[in-house]
Coordinates of C-alpha atoms in Angstrom, one line a residue:
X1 CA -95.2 49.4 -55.9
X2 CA -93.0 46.0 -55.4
X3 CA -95.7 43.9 -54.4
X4 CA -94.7 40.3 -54.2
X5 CA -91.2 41.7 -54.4
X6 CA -91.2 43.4 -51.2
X7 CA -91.1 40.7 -48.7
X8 CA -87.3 39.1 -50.3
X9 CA -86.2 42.6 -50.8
X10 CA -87.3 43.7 -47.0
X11 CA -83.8 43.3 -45.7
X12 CA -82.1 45.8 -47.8
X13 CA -83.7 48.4 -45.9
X14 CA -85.0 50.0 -49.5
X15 CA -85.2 54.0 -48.5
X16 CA -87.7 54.8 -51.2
X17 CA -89.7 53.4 -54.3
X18 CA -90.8 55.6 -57.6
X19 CA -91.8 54.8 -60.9
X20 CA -88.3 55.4 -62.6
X21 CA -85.2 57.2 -62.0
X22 CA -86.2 59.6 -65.0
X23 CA -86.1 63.2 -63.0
X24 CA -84.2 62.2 -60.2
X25 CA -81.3 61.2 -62.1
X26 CA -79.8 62.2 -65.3
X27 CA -77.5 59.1 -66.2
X28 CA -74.4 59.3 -67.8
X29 CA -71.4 56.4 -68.9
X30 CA -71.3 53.0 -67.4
X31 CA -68.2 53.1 -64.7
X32 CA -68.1 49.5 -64.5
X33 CA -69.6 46.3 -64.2
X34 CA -70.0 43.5 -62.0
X35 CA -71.6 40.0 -61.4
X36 CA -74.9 41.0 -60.8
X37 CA -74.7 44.7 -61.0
X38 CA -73.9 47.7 -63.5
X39 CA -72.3 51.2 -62.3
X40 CA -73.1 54.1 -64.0
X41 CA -71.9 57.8 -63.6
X42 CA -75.3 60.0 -63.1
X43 CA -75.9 63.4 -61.6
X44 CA -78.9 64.1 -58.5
X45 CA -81.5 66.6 -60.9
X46 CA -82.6 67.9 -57.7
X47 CA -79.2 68.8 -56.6
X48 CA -76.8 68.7 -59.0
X49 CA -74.3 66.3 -56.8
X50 CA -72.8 63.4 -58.8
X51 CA -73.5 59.8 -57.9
X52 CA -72.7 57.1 -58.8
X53 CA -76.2 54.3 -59.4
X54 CA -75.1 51.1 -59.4
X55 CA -77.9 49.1 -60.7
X56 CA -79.6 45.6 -60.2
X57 CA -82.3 43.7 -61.9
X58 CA -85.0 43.4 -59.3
X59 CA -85.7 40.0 -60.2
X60 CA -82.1 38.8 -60.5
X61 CA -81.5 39.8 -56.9
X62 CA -84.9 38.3 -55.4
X63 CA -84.4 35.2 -57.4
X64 CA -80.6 34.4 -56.4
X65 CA -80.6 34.5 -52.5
X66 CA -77.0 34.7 -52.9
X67 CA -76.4 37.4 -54.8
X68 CA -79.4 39.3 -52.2
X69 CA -77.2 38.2 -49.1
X70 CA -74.2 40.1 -50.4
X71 CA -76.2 42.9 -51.3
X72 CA -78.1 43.3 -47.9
X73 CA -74.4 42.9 -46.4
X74 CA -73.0 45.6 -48.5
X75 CA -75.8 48.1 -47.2
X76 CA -75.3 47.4 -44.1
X77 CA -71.4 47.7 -44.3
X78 CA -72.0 51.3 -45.9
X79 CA -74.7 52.9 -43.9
X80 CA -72.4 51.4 -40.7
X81 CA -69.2 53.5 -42.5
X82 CA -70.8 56.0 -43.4
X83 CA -68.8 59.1 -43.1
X84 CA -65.8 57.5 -42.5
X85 CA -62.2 58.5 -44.4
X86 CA -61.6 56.8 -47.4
X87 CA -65.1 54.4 -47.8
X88 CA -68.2 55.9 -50.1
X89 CA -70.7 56.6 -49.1
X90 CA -74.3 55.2 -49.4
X91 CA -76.8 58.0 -50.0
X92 CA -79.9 56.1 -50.5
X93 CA -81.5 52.7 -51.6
X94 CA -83.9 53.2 -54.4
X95 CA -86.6 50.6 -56.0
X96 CA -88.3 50.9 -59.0
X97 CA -90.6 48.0 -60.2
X98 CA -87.7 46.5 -62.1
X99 CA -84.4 47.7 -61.0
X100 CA -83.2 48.4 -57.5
X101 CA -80.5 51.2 -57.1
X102 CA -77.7 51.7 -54.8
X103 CA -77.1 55.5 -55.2
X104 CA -73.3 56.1 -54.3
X105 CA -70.7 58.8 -53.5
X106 CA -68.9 59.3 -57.0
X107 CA -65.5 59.2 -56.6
X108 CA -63.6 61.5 -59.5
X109 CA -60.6 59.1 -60.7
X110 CA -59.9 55.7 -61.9
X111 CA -59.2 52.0 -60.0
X112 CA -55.8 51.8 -58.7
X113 CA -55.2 49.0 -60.9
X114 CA -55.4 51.6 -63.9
X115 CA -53.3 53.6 -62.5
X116 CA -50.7 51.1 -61.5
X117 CA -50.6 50.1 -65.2
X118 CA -50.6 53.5 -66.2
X119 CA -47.7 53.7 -64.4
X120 CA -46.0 50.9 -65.8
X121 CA -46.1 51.6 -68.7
X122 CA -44.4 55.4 -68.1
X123 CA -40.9 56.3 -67.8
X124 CA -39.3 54.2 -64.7
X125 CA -42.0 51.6 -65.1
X126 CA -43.8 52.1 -61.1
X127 CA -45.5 54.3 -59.5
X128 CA -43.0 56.9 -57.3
X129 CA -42.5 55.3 -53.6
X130 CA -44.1 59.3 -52.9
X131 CA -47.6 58.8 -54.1
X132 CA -47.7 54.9 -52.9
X133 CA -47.0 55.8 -48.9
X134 CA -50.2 58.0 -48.8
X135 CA -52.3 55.9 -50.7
X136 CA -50.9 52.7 -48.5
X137 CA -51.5 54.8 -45.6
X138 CA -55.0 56.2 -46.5
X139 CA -56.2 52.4 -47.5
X140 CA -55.1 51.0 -44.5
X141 CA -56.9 53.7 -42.4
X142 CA -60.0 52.8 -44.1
X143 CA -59.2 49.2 -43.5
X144 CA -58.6 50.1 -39.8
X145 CA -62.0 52.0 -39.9
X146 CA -64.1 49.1 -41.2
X147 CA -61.9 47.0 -38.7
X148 CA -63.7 48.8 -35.9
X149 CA -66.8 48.6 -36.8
X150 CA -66.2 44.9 -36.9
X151 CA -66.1 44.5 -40.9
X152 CA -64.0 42.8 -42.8
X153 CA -63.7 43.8 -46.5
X154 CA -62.6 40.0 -48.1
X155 CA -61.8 41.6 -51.9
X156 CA -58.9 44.3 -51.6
X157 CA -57.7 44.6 -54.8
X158 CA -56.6 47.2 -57.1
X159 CA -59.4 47.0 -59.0
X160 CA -62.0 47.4 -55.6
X161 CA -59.9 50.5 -54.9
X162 CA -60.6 54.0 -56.4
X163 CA -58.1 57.1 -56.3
X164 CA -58.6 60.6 -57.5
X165 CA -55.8 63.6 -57.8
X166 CA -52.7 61.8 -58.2
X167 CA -51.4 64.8 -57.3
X168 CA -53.0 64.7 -53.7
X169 CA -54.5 61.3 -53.5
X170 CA -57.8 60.2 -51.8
X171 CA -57.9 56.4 -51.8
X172 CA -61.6 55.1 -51.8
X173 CA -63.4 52.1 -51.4
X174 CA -65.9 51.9 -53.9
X175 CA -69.2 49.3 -54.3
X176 CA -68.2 48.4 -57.7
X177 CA -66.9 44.9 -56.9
X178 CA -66.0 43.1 -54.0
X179 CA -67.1 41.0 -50.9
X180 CA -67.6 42.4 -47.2

């Protein structure tokens, strides 16, 4: 189905090709964007689990050898994590002729950033020292995870960082942006 396409895109160890993502996928609203690379929210027709797709132009990512370095790190990084507290997971790598998809764990919540500012802008102006020791604690066990597996995530940020229920926080690493 690739063709000439195959060959650059060999090292992302693609899982499966198919003519579109129209009844595998029912896509929802773009989570976020990136340099080469849009994240939307969609749900699995089949199972009814919700992803998270983030998408690349076939042809962007075999023309910039860059930009298909990173990628072909980034799967690796994941399918090495995978299962590991506090790092999505990578369920599958999907090609269609034009657009090759990195289908994702959704995480349920918003980029720490957000809710920093969120919390900034609330009564007492930070976020309570109680909700920042787990998530501190929870990021640096992923950090510890990747650590020894002999990865080194180059990109923490708030922004590469995802938490969902405030009230009992999960701190995850999603693929939206950032460099392994």
């Amino acid at each position: 189905m690739l063709g000439a396409l195959a060959a650059p895109l060999a090292e992302l160890g693609i899982d499966e090709t198919a003519p579109s993502i129209t009844g595998r996928y029912s896509v929802g609203q773009t989570l976020g964007e990136g340099r080469f690379s849009q994240v939307v929210a969609a749900t699995c027709v089949r199972t009814g689990a919700d992803v998270a797709l983030k998408a690349m132009a076939i042809a962007e990512v075999t023309d910039d050898k860059e930009a298909r370095e990173m990628l072909a790190q980034e799967v690796a990084v994941l399918r090495r994590a995978s299962g590991r507290e506090g790092i999505v997971g990578l369920r599958e790598v999907l090609a269609t002729p034009d657009t090759l998809y990195l289908v994702l764990e959704r995480v349920h919540g918003c980029e720490l950033f957000d809710a920093i500012s969120d919390a900034a802008s609330a009564p007492g102006g930070a976020m309570a020292a109680s909700l920042v020791r787990p998530l501190l604690a929870q990021l640096f066990a992923a950090l510890a995870a990747l650590q020894e597996l002999g990865c080194t995530h180059r990109d923490v940020k708030p922004d590469n960082i995802m938490v969902s229920g405030l009230d009992a926080p999960q701190v995850r690493r999603p693929v939206i942006s950032g460099e392994w």
